[in-house]
Coordinates of C-alpha atoms (C1' of nucleotides) in Angstrom, one line a residue:
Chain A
X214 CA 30.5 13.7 -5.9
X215 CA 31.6 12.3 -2.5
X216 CA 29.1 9.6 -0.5
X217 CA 27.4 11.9 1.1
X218 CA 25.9 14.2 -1.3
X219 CA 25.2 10.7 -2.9
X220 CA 23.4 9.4 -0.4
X221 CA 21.2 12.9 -0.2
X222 CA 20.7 12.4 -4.0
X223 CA 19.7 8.9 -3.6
X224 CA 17.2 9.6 -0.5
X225 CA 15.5 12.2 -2.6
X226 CA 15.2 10.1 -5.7
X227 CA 13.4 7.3 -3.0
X228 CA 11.3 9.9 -1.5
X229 CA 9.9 11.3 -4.1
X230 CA 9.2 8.3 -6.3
X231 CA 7.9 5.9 -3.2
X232 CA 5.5 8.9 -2.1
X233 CA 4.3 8.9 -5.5
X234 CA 3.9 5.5 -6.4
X235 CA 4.4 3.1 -3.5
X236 CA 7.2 1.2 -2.1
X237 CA 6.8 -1.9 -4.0
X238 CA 6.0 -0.4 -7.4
X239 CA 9.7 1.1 -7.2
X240 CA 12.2 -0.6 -8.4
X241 CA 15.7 0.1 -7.4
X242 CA 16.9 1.1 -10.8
X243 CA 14.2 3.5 -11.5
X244 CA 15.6 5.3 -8.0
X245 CA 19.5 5.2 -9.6
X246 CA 18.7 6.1 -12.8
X247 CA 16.7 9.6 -11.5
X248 CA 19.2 9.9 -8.5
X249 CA 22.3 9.5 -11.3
X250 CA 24.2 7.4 -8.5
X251 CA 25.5 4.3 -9.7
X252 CA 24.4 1.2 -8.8
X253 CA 27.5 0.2 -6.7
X254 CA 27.7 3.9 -5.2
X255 CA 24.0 3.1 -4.2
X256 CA 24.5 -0.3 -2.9
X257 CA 27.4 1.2 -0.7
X258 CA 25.4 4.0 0.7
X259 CA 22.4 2.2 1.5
X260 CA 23.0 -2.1 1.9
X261 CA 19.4 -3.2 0.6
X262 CA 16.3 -1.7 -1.1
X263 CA 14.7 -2.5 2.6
X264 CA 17.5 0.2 4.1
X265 CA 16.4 2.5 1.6
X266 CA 13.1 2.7 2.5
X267 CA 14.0 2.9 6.4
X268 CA 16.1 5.9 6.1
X269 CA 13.1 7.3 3.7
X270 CA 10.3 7.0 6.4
X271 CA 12.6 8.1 9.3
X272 CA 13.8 11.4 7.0
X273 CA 10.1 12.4 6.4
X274 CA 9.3 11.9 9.9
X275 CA 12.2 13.9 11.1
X276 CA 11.2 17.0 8.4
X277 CA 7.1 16.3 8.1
X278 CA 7.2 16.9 11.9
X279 CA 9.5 19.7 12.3
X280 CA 7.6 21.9 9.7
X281 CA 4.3 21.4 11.2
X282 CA 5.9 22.3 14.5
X283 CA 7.6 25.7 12.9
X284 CA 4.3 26.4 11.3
X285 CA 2.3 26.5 14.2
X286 CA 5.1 28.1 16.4
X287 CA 5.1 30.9 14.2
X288 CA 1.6 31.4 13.2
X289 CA -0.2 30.9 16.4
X290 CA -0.1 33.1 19.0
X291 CA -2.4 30.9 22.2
X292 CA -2.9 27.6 22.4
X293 CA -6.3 27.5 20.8
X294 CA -5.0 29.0 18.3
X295 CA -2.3 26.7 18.2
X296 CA -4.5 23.7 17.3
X297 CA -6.3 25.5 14.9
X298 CA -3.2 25.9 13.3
X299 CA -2.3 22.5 12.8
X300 CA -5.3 22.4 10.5
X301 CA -4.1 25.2 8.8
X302 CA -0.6 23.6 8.1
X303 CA -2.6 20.7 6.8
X304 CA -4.4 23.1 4.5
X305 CA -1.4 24.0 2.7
X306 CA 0.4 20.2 2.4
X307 CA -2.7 19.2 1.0
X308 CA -2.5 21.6 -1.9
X309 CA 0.9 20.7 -2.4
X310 CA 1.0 19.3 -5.9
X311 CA 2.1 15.8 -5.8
X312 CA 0.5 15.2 -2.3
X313 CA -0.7 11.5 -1.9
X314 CA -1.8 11.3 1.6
X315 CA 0.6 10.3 4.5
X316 CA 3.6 8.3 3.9
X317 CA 3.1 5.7 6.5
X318 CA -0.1 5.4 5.9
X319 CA 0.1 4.5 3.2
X320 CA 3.4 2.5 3.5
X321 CA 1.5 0.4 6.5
X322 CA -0.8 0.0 4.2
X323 CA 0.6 -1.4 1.7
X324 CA 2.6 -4.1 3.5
X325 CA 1.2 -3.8 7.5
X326 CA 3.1 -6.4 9.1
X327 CA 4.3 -8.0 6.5
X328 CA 7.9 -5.4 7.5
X329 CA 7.7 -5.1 10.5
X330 CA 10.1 -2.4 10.0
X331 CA 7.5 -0.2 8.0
X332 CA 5.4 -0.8 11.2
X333 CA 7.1 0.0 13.5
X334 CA 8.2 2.8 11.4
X335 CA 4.1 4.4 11.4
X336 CA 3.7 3.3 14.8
X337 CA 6.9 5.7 16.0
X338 CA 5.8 8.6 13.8
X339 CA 2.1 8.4 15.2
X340 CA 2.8 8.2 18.9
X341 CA 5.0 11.2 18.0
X342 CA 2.4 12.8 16.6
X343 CA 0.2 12.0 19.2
X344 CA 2.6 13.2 22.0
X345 CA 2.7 16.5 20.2
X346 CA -1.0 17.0 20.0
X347 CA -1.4 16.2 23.3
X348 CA 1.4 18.9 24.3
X349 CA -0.8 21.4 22.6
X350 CA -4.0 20.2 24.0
X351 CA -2.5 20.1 27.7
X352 CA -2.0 23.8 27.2
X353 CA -5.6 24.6 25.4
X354 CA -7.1 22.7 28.4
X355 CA -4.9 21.7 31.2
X356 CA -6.1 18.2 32.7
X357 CA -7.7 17.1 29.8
X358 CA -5.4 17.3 27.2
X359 CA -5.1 13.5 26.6
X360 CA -8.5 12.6 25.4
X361 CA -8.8 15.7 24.0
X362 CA -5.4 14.8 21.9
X363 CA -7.0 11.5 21.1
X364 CA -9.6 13.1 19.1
X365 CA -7.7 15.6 18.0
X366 CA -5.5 12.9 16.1
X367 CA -8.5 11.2 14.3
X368 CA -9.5 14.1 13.0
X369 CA -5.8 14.6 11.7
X370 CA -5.5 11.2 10.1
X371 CA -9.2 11.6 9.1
X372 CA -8.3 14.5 7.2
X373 CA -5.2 12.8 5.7
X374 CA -6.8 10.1 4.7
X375 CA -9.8 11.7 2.8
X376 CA -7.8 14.8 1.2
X377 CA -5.6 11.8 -0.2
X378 CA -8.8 9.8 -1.7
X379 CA -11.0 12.8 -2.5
X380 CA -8.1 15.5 -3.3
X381 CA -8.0 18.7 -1.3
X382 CA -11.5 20.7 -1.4
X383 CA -12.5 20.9 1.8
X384 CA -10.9 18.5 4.3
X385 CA -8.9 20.8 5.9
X386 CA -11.7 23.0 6.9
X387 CA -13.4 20.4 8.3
X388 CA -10.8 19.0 10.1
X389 CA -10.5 22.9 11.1
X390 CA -14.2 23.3 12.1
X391 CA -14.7 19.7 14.3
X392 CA -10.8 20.8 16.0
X393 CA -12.8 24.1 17.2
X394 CA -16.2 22.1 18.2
X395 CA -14.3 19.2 20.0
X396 CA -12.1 22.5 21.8
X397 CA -14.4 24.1 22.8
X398 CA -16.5 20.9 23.9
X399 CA -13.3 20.1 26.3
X400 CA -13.3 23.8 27.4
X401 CA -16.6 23.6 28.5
X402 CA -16.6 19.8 30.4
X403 CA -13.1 21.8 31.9
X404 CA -15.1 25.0 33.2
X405 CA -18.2 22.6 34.5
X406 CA -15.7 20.1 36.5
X407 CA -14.1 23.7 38.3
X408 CA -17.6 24.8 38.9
X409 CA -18.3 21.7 40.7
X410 CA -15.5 21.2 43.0
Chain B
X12 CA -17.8 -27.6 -8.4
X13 CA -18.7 -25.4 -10.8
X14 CA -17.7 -21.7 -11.8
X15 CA -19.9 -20.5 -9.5
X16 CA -18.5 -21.9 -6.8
X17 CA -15.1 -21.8 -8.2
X18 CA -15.4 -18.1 -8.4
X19 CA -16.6 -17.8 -4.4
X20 CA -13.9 -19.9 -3.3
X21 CA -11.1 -17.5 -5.2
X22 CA -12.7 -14.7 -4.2
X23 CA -13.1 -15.5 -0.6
X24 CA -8.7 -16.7 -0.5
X25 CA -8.2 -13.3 -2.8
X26 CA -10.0 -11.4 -0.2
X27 CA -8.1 -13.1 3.3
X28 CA -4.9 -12.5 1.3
X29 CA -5.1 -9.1 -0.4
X30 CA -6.6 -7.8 2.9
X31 CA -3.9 -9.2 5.1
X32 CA -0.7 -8.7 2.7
X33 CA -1.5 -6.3 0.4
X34 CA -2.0 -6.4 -3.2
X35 CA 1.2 -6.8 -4.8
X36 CA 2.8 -9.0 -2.1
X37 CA -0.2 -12.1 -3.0
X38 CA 0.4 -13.7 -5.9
X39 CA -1.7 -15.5 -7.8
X40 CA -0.3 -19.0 -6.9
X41 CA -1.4 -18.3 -3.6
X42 CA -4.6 -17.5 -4.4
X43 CA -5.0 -20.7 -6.3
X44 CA -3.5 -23.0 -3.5
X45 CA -6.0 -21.8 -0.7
X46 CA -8.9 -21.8 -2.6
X47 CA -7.8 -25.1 -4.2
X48 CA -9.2 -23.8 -8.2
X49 CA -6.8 -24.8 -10.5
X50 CA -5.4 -22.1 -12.5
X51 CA -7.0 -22.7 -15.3
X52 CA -10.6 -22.3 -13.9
X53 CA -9.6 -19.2 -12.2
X54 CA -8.8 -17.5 -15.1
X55 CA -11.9 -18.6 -16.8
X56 CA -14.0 -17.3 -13.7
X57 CA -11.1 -14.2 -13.1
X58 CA -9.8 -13.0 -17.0
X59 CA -6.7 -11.4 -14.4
X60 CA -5.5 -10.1 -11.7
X61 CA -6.6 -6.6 -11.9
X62 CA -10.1 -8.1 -12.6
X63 CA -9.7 -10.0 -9.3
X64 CA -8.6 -6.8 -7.3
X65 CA -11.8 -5.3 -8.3
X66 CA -14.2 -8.0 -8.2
X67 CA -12.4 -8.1 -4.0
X68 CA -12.6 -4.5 -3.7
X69 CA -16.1 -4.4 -4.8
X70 CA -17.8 -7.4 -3.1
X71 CA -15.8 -5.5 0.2
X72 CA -17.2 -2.0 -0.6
X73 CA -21.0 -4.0 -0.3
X74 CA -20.4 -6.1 2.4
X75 CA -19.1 -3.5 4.8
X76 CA -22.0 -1.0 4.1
X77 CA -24.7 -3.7 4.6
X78 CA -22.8 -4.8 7.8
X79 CA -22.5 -1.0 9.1
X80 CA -26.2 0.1 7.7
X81 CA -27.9 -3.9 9.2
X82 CA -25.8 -2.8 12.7
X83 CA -27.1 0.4 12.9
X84 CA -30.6 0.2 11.8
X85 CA -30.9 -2.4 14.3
X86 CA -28.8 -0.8 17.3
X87 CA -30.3 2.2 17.2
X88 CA -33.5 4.1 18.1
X89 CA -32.8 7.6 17.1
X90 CA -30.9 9.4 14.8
X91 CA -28.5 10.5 17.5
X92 CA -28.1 6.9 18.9
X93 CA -27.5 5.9 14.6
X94 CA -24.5 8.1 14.7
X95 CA -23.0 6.9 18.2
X96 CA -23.7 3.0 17.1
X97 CA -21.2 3.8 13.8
X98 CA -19.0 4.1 16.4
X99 CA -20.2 0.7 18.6
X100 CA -19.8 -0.9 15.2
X101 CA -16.7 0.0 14.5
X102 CA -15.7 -0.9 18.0
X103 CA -16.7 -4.9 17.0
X104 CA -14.8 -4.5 13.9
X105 CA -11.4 -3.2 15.3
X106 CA -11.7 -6.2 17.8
X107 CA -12.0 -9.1 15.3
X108 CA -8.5 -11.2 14.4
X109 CA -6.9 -10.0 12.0
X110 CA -8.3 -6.5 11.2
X111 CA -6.2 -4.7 9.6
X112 CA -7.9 -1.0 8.5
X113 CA -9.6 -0.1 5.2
X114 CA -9.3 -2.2 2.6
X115 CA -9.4 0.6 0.5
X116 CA -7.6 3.2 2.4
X117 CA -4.8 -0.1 2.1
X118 CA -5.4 -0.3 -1.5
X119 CA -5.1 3.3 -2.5
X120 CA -2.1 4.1 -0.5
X121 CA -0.6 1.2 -2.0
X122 CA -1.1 1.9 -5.6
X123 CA -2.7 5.1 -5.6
X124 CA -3.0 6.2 -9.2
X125 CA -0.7 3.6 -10.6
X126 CA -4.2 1.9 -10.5
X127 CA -6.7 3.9 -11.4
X128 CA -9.3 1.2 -11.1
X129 CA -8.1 1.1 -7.7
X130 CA -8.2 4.7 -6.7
X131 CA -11.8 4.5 -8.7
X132 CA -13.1 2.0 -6.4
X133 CA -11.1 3.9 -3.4
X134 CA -13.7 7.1 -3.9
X135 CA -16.7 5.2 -4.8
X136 CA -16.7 3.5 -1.5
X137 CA -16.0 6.7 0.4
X138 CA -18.8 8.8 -1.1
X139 CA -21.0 6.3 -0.2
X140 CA -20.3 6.1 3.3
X141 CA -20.1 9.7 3.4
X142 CA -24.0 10.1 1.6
X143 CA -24.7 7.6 4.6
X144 CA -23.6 9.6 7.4
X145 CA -24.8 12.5 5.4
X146 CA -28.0 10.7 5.7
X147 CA -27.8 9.8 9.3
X148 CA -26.5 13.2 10.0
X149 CA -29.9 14.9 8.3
X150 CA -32.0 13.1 10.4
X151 CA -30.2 13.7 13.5
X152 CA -29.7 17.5 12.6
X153 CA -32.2 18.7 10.1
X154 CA -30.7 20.9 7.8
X155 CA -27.3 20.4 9.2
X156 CA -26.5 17.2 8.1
X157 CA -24.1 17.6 5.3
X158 CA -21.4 19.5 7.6
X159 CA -22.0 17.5 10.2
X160 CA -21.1 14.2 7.6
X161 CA -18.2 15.6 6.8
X162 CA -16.6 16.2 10.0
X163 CA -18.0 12.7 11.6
X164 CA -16.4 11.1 8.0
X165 CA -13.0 12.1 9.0
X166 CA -13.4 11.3 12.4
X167 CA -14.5 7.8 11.4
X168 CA -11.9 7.6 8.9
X169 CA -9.2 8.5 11.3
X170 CA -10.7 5.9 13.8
X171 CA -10.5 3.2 11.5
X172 CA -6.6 4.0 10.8
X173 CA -5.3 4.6 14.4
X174 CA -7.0 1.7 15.1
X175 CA -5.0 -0.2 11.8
X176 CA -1.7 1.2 13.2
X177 CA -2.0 1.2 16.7
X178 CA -4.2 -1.7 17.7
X179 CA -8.1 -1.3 18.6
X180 CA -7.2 0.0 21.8
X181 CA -9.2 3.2 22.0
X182 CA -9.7 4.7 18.7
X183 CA -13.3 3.2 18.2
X184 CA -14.0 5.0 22.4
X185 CA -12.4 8.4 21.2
X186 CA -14.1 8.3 17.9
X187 CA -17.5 7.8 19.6
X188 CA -17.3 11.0 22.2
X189 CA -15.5 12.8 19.4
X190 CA -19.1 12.4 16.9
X191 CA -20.7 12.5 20.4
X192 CA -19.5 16.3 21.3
X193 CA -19.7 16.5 17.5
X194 CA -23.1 16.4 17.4
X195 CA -23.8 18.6 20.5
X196 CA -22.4 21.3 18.5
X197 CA -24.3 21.0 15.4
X198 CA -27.3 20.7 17.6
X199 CA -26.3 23.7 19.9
X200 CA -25.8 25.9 16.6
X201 CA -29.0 24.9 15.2
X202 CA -31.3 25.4 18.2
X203 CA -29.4 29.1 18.1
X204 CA -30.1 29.4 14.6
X205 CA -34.0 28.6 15.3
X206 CA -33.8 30.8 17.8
X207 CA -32.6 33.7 15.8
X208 CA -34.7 33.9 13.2
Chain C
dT92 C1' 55.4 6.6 -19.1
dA93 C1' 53.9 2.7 -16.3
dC94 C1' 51.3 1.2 -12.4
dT95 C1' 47.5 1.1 -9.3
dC96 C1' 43.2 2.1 -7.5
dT97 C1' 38.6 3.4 -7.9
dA98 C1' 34.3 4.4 -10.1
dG99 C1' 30.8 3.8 -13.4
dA100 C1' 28.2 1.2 -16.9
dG101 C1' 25.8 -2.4 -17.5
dA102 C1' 25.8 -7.5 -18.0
dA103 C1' 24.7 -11.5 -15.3
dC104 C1' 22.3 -14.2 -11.9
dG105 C1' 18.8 -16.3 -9.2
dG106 C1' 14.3 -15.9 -8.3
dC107 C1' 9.5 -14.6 -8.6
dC108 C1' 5.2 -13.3 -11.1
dG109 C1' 1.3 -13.2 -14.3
dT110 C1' -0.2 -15.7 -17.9
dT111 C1' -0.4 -19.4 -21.4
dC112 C1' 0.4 -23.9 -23.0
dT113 C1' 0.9 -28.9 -22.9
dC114 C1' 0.0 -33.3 -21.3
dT115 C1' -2.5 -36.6 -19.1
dA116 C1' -6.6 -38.7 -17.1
dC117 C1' -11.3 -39.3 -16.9
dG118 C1' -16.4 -39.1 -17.6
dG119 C1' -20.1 -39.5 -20.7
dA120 C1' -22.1 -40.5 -25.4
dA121 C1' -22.4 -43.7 -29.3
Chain D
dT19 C1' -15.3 -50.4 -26.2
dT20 C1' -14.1 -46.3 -28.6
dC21 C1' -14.1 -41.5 -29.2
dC22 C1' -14.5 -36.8 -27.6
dG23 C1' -14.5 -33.0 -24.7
dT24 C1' -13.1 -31.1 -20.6
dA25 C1' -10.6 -30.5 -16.4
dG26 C1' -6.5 -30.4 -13.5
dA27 C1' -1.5 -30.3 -12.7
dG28 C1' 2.1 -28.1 -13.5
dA29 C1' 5.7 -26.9 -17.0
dA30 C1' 6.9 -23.1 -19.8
dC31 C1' 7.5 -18.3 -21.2
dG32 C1' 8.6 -13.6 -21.1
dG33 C1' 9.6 -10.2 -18.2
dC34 C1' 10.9 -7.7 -14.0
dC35 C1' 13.6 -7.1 -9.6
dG36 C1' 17.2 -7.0 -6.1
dT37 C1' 21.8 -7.8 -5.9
dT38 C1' 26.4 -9.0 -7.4
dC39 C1' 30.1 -9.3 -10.8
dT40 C1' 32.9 -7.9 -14.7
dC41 C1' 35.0 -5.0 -17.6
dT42 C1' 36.8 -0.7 -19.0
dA43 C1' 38.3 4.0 -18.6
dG44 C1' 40.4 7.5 -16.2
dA45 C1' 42.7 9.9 -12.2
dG46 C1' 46.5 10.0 -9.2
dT47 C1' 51.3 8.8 -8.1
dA48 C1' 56.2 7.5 -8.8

DNA sequence: TACTCTAGAGAACGGCCGTTCTCTACGGAA
DNA sequence: TTCCGTAGAGAACGGCCGTTCTCTAGAGTA
């Protein structure tokens, strides 16, 4: 076993045991002893527990965007369709077993500023996010694909958030159902503003 | 000073610091140098720390609904203005120092169900606020209040973490015309549905 | 075979944390 | 004044955690 295949072992260990159960309640031999990388293999792959949990967050970002992305490239076909997607995608993650909400959520959560890393960490995967929605939005409703993204995004988190708390039934769909009222609210404020000028 | 004091004074330094750290990062040294009870005491008034967490948690979980449900009922002077002053309420709590998101939303993506306690409290609080707006939502759109709740409850919930992760700056604005467009389409699909039958 | 280098196992270290215990001081009753 | 009960301060305890260090075994090379 060379350093890298280590190091994947290792980052899968973190990720599935600080998704489960936090970042703090992990300690750094319960993430060596169900990698199977020893301690100084570990320590040479990744220089601090703190590292660790960088390279975590910026891995999830990386693969939790890309497959929302594939998903709704693949299974939409406009760009209504496209947003409605995103719910969709949503759908599924939260029936995942094992799901617990948003990492950085619930990462920020847990320490906010006291790392400033694991801040800045959520900040960059939300402005991602963000930039993403509003790509989707600008083509669903060209001019007002900003604010439309803005509300577009609490209804994501707000769907997270209360699948996480309340488990899966139902917040999908409603995330689905206030995507399509807030649509077609911006599609109709879009046709009234071309009527008028 | 006697316990009942005691106990205020712990509970008010438990709640700065659990709310502004986290859980796990106070200990309870700190808790006992800024509300200046000697340790003894505050295990006499607290039997541990878990008991503290929920005795926070729980004293949060009233405070916050009285605050939102006194704002509210005195903001507002129909059911529609009641669901848009949610929103001008939330507004005032994003701008105070040091707000830093949910409490609980903090709390359960920190532990989870490493705590069940926690994660108890966690859903507690949300199914009230949700039989709140559910409430709110009734009046406002008789007979169309319970999907209504549930798409404002993610929209509020996703306010209050953008907010948390990316500063007040707009997420209490974009939740507000979010329930706002919201609530034109419950009302839209319920005058069609009078009309209909 | 003899030597060297590396890796793994796990002990060790310093530090923190929740909780309990000890010691001292003091206020009130007899 | 003497005794008693209580309170506070903080030491002590057991345990965990992140990180480093030590020791041993084995693989590769001459």
């Amino acid at each position: 076993m060379d350093d890298e295949e280590a190091s994947q072992r290792v980052l899968d260990a973190a990720e599935a045991l600080f998704y489960e159960r936090g970042l703090q309640s992990v300690g750094i031999d319960d993430i060596r002893s169900t990698s199977g990388v020893s301690l100084k293999r570990l320590y040479r792959c990744f220089h601090s527990k703190q590292e660790l949990v960088t390279a975590y967050l910026d891995r999830t970002d990386r693969r939790w965007r890309a497959a929302l992305a594939n998903y709704v490239r693949s299974a939409a076909e406009d760009p209504r369709d496209a947003i409605l997607a995103v719910f969709d995608w949503l759908g599924l993650w939260f029936a995942e077993p094992g799901f617990r909400g948003c990492a950085f959520i619930n990462a920020h959560g847990e320490l906010g500023e006291v790392s400033p890393a694991v801040a800045a960490a959520t900040r960059r995967h939300k402005e991602a996010l963000l930039a993403y929605l509003t790509q989707l939005a600008e083509q669903a409703v060209p001019g007002a694909g900003r604010a439309l993204a803005n509300q577009l995004l609490l209804v994501v988190e707000g769907s997270i958030v209360t699948a996480a708390v309340h488990g899966a039934s139902g917040a999908a769909s409603a995330g689905r159902a206030a995507a399509a009222a807030l649509l077609d609210a911006a599609e109709l404020s879009r046709t009234a503003r071309l009527h008028r000028d």
